[in-house]
Coordinates of C-alpha atoms in Angstrom, one line a residue:
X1 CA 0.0 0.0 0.0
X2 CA 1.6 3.3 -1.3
X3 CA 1.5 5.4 2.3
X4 CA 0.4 9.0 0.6
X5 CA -2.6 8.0 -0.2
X6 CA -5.7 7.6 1.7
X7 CA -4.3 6.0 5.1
X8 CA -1.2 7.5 4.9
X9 CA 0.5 4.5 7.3
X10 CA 4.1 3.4 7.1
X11 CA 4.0 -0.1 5.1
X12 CA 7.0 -0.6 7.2
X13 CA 5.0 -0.4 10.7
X14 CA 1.9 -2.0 10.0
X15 CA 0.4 -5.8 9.9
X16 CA -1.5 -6.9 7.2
X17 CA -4.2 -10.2 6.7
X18 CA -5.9 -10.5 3.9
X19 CA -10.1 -10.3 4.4
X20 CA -11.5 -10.9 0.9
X21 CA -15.1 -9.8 2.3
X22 CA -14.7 -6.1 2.3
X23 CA -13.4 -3.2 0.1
X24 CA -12.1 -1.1 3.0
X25 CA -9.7 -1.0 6.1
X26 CA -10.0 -0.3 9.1
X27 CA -7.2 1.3 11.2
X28 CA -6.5 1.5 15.1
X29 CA -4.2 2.9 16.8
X30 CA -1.3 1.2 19.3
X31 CA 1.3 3.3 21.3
X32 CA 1.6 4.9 24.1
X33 CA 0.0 7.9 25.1
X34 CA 2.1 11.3 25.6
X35 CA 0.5 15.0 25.9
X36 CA 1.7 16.0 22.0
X37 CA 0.5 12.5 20.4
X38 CA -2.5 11.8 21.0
X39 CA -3.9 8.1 19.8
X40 CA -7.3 8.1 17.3
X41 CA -9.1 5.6 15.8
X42 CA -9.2 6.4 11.8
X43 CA -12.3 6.5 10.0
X44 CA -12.6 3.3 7.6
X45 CA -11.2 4.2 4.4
X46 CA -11.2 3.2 0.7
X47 CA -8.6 1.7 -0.8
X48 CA -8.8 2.5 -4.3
X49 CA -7.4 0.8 -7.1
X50 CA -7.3 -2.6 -5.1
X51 CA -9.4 -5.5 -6.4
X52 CA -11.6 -7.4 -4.3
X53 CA -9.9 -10.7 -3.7
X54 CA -6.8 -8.6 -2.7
X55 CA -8.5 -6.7 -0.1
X56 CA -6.2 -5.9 2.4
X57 CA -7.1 -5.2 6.5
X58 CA -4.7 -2.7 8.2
X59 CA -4.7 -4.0 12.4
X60 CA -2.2 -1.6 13.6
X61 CA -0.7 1.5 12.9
X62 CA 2.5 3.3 14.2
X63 CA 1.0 6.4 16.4
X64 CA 2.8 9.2 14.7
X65 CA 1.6 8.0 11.3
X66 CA -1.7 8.1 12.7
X67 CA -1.5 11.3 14.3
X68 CA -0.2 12.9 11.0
X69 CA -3.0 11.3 9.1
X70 CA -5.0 14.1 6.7
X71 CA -8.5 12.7 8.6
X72 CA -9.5 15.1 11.2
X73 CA -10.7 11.9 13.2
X74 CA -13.7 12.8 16.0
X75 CA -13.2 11.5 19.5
X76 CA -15.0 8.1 18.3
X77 CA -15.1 7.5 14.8
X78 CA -17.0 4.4 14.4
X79 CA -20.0 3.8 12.0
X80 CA -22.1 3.1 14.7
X81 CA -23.7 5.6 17.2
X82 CA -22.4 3.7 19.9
X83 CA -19.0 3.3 21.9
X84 CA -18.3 1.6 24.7
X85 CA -16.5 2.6 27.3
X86 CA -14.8 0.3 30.0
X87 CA -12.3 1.1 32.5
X88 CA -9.7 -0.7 33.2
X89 CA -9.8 -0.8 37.1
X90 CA -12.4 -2.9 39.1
X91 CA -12.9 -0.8 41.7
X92 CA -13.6 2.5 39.0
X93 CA -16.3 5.1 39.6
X94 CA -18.2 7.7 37.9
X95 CA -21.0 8.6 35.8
X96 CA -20.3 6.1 33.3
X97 CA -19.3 3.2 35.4
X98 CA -17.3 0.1 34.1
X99 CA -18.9 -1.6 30.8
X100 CA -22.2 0.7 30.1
X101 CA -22.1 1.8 26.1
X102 CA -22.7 5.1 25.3
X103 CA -23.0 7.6 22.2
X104 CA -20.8 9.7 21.0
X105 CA -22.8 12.6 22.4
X106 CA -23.1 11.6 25.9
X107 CA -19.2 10.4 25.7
X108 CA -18.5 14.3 24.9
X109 CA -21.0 15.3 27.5
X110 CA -19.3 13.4 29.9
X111 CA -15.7 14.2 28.9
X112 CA -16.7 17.7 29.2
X113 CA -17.7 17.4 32.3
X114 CA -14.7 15.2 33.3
X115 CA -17.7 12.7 34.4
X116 CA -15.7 9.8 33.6
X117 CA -13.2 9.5 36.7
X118 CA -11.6 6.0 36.6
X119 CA -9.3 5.1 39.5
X120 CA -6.8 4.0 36.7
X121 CA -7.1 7.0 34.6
X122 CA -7.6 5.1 31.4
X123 CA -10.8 4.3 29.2
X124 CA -10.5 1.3 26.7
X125 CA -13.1 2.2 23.7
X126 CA -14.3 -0.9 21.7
X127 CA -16.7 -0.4 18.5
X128 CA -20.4 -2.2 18.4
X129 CA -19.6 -2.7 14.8
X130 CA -20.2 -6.2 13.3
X131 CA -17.0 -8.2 11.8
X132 CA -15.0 -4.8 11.2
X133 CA -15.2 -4.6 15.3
X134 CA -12.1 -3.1 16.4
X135 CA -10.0 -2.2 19.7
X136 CA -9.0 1.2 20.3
X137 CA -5.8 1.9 22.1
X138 CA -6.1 3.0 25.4
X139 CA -6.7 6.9 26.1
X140 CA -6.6 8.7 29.1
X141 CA -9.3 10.2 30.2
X142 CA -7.8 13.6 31.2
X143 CA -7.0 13.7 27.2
X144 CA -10.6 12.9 26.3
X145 CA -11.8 15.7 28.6
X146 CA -9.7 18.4 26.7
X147 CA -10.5 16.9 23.3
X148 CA -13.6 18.5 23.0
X149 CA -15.4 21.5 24.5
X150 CA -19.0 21.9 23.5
X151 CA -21.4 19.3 23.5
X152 CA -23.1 17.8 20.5
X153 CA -26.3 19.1 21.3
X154 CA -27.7 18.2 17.5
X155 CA -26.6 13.9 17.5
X156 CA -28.0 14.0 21.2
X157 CA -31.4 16.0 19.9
X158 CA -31.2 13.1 16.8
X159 CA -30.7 10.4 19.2
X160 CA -33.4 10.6 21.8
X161 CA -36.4 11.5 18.5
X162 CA -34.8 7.8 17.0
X163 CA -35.1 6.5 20.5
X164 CA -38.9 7.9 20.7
X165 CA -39.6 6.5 17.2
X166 CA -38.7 3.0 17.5
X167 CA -40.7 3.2 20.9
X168 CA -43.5 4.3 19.6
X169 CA -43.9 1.0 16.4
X170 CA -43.3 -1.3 19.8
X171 CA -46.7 -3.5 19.9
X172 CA -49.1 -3.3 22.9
X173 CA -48.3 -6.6 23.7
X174 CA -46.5 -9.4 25.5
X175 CA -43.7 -9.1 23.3
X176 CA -43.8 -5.4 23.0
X177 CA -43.7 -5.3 26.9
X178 CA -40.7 -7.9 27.2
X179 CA -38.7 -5.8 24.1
X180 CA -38.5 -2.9 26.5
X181 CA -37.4 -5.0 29.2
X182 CA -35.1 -6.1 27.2
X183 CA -33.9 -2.4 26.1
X184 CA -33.5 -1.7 29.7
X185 CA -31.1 -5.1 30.5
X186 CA -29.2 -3.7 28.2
X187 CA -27.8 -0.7 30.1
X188 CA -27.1 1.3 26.4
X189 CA -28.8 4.5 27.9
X190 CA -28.5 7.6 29.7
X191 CA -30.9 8.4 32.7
X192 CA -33.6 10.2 29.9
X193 CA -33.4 7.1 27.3
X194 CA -34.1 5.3 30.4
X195 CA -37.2 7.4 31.6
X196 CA -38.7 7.3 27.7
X197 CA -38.6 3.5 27.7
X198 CA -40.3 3.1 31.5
X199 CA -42.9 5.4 29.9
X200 CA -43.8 3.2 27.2
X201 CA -43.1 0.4 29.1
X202 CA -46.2 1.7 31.3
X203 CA -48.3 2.5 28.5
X204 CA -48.1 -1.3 27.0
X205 CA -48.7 -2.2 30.9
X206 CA -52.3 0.5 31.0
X207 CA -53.0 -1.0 27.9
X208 CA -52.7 -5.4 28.3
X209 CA -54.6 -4.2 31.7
X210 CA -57.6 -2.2 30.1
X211 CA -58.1 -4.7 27.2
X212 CA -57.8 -8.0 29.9
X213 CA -57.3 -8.1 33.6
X214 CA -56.6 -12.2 33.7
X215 CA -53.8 -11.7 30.6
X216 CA -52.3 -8.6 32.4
X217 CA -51.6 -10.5 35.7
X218 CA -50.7 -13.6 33.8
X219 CA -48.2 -11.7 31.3
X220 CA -46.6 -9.5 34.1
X221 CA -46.2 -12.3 36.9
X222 CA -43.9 -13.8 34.4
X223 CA -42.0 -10.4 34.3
X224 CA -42.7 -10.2 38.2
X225 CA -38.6 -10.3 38.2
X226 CA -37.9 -7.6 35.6
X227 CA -39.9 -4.7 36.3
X228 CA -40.0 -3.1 39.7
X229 CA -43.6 -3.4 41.9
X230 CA -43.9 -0.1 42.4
X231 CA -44.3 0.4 38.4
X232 CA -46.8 -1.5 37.8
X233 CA -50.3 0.4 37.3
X234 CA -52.1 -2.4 39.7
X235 CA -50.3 -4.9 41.9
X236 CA -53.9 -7.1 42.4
X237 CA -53.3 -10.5 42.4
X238 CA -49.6 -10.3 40.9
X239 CA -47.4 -12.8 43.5
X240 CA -44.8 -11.1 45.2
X241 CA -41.1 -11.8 44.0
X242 CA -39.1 -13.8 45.6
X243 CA -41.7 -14.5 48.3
X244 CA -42.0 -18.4 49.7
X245 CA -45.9 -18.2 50.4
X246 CA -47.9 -16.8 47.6
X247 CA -50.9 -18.8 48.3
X248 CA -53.9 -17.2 50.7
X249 CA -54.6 -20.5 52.2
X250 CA -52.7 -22.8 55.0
X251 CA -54.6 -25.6 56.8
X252 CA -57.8 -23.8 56.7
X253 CA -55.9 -20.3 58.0
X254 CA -54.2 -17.5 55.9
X255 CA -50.6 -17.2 55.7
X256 CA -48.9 -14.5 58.1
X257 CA -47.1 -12.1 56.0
X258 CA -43.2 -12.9 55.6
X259 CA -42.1 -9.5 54.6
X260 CA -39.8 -7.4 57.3
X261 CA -41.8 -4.9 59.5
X262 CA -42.3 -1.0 58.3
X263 CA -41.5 1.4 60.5
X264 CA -43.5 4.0 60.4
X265 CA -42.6 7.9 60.5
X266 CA -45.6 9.9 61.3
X267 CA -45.6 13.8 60.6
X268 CA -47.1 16.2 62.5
X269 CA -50.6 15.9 60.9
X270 CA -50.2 12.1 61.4
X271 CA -50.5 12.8 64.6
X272 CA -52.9 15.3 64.8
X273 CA -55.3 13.5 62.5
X274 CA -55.0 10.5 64.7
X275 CA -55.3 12.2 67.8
X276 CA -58.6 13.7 66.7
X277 CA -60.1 10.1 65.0
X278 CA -58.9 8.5 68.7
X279 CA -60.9 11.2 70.6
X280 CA -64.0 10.7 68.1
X281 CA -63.9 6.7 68.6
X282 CA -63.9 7.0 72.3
X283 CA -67.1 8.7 72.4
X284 CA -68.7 6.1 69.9
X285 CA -67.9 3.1 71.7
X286 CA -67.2 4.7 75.6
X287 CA -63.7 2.9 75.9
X288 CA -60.2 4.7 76.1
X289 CA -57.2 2.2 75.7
X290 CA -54.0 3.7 77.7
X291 CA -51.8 2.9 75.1
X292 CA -50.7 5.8 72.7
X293 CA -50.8 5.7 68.9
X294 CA -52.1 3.3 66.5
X295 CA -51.2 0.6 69.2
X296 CA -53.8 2.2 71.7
X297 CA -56.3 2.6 69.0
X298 CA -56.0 -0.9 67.8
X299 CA -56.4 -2.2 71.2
X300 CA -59.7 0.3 71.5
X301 CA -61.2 -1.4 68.4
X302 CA -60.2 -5.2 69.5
X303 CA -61.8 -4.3 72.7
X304 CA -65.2 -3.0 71.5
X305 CA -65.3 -6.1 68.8
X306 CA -64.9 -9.0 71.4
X307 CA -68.0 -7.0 73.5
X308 CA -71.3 -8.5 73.2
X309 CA -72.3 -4.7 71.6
X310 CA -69.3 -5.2 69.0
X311 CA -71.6 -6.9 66.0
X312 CA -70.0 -6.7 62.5
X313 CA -73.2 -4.1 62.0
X314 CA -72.1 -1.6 65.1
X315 CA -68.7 -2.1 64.0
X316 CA -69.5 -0.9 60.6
X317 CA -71.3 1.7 62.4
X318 CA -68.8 3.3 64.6
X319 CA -66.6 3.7 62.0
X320 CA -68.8 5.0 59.8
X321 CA -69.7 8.0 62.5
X322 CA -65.8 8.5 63.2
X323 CA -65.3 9.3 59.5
X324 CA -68.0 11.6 59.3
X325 CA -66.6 13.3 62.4
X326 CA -63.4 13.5 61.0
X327 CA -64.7 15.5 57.6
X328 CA -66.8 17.4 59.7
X329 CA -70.1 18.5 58.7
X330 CA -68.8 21.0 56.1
X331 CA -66.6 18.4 53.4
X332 CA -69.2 15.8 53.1
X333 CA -71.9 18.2 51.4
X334 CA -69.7 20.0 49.0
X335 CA -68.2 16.5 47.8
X336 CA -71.8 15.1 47.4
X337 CA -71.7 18.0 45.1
X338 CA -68.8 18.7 43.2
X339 CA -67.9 15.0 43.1
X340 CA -71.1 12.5 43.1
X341 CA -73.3 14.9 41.8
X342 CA -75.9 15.1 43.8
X343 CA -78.3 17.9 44.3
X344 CA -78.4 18.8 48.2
X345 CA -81.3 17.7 50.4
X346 CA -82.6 18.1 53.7
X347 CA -82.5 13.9 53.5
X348 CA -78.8 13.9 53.5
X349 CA -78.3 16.4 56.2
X350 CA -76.9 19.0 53.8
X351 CA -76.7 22.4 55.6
X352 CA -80.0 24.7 54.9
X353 CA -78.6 27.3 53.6
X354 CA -77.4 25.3 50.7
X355 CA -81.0 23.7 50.5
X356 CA -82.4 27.0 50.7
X357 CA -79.7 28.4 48.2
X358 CA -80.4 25.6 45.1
X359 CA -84.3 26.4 46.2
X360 CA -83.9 29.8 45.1
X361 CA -82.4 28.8 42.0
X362 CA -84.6 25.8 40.8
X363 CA -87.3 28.5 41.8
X364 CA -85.9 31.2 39.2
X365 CA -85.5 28.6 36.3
X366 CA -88.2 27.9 33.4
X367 CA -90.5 25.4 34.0
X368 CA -88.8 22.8 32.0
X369 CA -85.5 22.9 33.5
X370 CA -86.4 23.0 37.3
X371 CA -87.3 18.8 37.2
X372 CA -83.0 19.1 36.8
X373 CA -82.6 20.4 40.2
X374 CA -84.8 17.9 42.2
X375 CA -83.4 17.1 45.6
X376 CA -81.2 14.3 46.4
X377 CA -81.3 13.4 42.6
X378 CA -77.7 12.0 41.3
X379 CA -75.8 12.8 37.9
X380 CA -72.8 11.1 39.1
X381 CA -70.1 10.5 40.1
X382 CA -68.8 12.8 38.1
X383 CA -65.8 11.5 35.4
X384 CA -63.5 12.8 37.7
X385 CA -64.2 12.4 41.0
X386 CA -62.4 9.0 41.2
X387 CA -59.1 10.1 40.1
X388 CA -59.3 13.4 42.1
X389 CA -60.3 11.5 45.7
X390 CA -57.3 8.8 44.5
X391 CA -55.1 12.2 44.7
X392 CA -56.5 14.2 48.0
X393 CA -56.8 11.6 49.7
X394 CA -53.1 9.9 50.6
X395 CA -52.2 12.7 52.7
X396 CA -55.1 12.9 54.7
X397 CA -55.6 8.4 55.1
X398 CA -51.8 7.9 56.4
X399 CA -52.2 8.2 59.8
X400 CA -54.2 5.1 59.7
X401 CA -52.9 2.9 56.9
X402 CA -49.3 4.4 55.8
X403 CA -47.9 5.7 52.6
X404 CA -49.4 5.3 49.7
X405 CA -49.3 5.9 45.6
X406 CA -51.6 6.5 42.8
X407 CA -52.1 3.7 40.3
X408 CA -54.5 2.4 38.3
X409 CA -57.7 0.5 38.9
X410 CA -58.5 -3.3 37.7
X411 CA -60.0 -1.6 35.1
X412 CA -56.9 0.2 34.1
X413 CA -58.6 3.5 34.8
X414 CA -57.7 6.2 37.0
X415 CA -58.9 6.5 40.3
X416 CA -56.9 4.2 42.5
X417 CA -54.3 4.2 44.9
X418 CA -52.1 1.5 46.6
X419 CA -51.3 1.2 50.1
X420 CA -47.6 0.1 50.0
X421 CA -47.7 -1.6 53.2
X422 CA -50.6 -1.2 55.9
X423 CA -50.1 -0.1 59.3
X424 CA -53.8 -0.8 59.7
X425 CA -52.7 -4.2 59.2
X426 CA -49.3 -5.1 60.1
X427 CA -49.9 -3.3 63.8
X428 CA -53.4 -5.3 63.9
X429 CA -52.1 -8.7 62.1
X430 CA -56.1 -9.1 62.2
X431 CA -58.3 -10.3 59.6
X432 CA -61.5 -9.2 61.4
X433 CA -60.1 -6.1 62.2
X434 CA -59.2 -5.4 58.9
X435 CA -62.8 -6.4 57.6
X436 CA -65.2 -4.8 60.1
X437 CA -63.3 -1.8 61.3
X438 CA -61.4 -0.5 57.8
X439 CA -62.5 -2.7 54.4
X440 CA -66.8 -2.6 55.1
X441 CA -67.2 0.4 57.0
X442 CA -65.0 2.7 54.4
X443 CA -66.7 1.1 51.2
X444 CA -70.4 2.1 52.9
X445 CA -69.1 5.5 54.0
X446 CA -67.9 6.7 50.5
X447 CA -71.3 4.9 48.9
X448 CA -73.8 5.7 51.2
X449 CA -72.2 9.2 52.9
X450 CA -70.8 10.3 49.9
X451 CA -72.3 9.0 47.0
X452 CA -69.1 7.2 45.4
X453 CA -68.6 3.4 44.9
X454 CA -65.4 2.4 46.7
X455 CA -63.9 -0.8 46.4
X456 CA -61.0 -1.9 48.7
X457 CA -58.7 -5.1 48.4
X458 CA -56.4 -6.4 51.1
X459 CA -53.3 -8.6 49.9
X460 CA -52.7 -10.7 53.4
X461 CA -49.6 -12.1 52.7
X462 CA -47.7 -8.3 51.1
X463 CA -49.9 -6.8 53.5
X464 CA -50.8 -4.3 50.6
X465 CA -53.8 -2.9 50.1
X466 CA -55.6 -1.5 46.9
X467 CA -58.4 1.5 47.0
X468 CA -60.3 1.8 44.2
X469 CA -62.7 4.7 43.8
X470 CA -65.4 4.2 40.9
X471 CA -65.1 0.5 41.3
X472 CA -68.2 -1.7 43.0
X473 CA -66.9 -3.5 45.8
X474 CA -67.6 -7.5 45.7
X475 CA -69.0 -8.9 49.0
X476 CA -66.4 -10.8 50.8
X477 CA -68.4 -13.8 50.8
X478 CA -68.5 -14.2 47.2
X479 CA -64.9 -12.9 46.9
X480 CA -62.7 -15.3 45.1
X481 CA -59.3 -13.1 46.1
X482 CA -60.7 -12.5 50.0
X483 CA -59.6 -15.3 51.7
X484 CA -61.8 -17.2 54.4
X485 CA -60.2 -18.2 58.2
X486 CA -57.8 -16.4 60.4
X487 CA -54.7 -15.1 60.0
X488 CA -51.8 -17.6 61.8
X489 CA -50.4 -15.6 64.6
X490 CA -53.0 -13.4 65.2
X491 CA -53.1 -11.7 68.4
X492 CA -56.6 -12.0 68.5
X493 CA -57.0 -15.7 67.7
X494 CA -56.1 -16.6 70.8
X495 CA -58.4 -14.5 72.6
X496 CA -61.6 -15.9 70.7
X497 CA -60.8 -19.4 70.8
X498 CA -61.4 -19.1 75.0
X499 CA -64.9 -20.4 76.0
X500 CA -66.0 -16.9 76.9
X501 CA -65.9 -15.6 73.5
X502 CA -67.3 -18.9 71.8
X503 CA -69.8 -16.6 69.8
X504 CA -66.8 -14.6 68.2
X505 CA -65.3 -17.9 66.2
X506 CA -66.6 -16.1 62.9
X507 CA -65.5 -12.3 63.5
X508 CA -63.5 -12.7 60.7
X509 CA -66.2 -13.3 57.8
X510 CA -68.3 -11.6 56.1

């Protein structure tokens, strides 16, 4: 190969094999590193005038021809978008940790940044390409982070609108929802690639779950191990990784859950709210339990259940009344109205000056429009009163269950929430607590009080919890996914097997 043209390399300094298959070469660099010769991968070039079986494959390069090459080369000249990047120290750090690929752009990005900080001070740089995949000398990173001073802003723009497009042909399906897993395992993408493909990922999860409930839980408990819990748009009925007892059921009992204890931080309002739902209970069912917190009104709500007064129907009662006192007299009107719908009426102990007010107005209408303004009638719940109560509501319900996040109903519609771990019922570890004194009495408060179906779902063994608003609630008794018998190790169990509370054996059914 003449050395003026095209490569300009040194015949003398370079290996040669022969590759028939291609009509180019591709040149790397070898050498050693110094702060006036810098080492670059060269574009693939042309040989002209060479026929095909002849083709000849440059491996290596002596450095100053390189250098001294006519080809301005860029920091990574490969035909691919993507480089590689691995340090050569074990213990390196940095933005781009040890074996992630990146593009050119974010390799700039980084380098001017100096984001790449290996221990070792070296970055080897190996090309995605197919057959013509060649090593690139070793550079240190200190020379990379001079090399180039402004950031491709245009091939990073170009990047993430390819990365969008092929995201958005991906199916709403199985396979659609496993490619993106897939695209994830790979580790090829910066922190924004990453948060474009969960997006989608969620999309083809809203969407398996709106077209089929049974396939959704089916497709994503096979994928339980590849995409995080907490996002998934409903956790109902999907088994918990990694968990030894997925099953409801042992010897007649439900399974204790196996999952390590929360503890709980309460804020300010925590305790204030539960402070003021503790006073209200008191008066309802004239018992004060010494202990403080959720422990003391735990114990108050055990107490007044094991009492010949403490029917599942006062039970259900009781709470009802707390919750009412809790909203006060002013909330529960005004979401009747904004919310469910419904026209206020003296039946549903709206306040009279709100009866009196829509009085005036049905009064002042024609004729044929004041049958619209009947009292008591209902034109919801309104589209988006589910959704809304799912968002108001967390702050004001974790004092008594524990944090919680917005998700999706079974339905794959909006208007749920999932309680990540209740404090309800990990403190409790009771099944007819959780039934008489939470699940019942708050799906007939928000129906009957408030004029919006409520639907709520313990899991026993995650001790999760989903709150649907907008949903019908299933009676327990009918419920395949609410389990029947106690939980093992109830604190309660004990107490109601004794021959003085012989009519308690059922407290926790239906």
């Amino acid at each position: 190969i003449n050395p003026s043209i095209e490569s300009n390399v040194d015949s003398s300094k370079i290996s040669i094999d022969t590759n028939p298959s291609v009509k180019s070469i591709n040149v790397s660099t070898i050498g050693e590193v110094s702060e006036d010769k810098i080492l670059y991968p060269l574009d693939e070039v042309v040989v002209p005038n060479v026929e095909t079986k002849n083709n000849l494959v440059v491996n290596s390069v002596q450095s100053s021809q390189a250098i001294n090459s006519k080809y301005e080369p860029p920091l990574t000249n490969f035909e691919d978008p993507f480089v590689e990047c691995v340090s050569e120290s074990s213990s390196s750090t940095g933005y781009f940790a040890s074996g992630n690929t990146i593009s050119k752009a974010q390799l700039n990005y980084a380098t001017k940044e100096k984001q790449l900080n290996f221990n070792d001070n070296e970055v080897d740089c190996v090309s995605e390409g197919g057959s013509w995949n060649i090593p690139v000398s070793t550079l240190s990173s200190d020379t990379l982070s001079n090399e180039q001073e402004n950031v491709d802003y245009y091939e990073l723009i170009k990047e993430k609108i390819v990365l969008i497009y092929n995201l958005t042909i991906i199916d709403n399906s199985a396979i659609g929802l496993i490619k993106t897993c897939d695209l994830l395992d790979e580790k090829l993408y910066d922190d924004v690639d990453k948060w474009l493909i969960k997006q989608r990922r969620q999309m083809i999860l809203i969407s398996l779950l709106q077209s089929n409930c049974n396939n959704y839980i089916d497709i994503v408990s096979f994928l339980s191990n590849r995409i995080p819990r907490n996002e998934l748009p409903n956790v109902q009925d999907i088994p918990y990784p990694n968990l030894s007892t997925n099953t409801n059921y042992n010897n007649g009992n439900v399974n204790s859950c196996e999952l390590p204890k929360t503890i709980y931080n309460d804020s300010i309002l925590d305790q204030f709210l539960l402070f003021i739902f503790r006073s209200i209970v008191r008066k309802e069912i004239n018992y004060k339990s010494n202990v403080k917190g959720i422990k003391g009104l735990l114990e108050e709500g055990r107490h007044y259940m094991l009492s010949k007064e403490g029917t599942p129907e006062n039970q259900h009662k009781f709470v009802k009344n707390s919750l009412g006192g809790l909203l006060t007299p002013v909330l529960p009107p005004f979401y009747r109205l904004f919310m469910s719908g419904i026209i206020p009426s003296v039946d549903n102990n709206d306040p009279k000056w709100l009866t009196d007010f829509v009085s005036i107005v049905k009064e002042n209408l024609p004729y044929k429009l004041q049958k619209y303004l009947e009292s008591g009638k209902q034109y919801g719940p309104l589209p988006y009163a589910p959704f809304l109560t799912s968002v108001v509501t967390p702050p004001f319900l974790k004092f008594l269950v524990g944090p919680s996040r917005i998700n999706r109903r079974k339905d794959g519609e909006l208007g749920g929430i999932i309680v990540e771990k209740c404090k309800f019922l990990q403190e409790s570890n009771c099944k007819g607590l959780c039934l008489h004194q939470c699940k019942l009495p708050a799906q007939q408060f928000f129906q009957d009080t408030l004029g919006l179906p409520l639907s709520v779902n313990p899991n026993f063994i995650t001790q999760e919890c989903q709150w649907s608003w907008g949903e019908v609630p299933i009676d327990p008794d009918i419920d395949p996914s609410f389990p029947k018998g106690c939980i093992d190790d109830c604190p309660t169990r004990t107490i109601i097997n004794t021959e003085k509370y012989v009519d308690k054996v059922n407290i926790c059914n239906a």
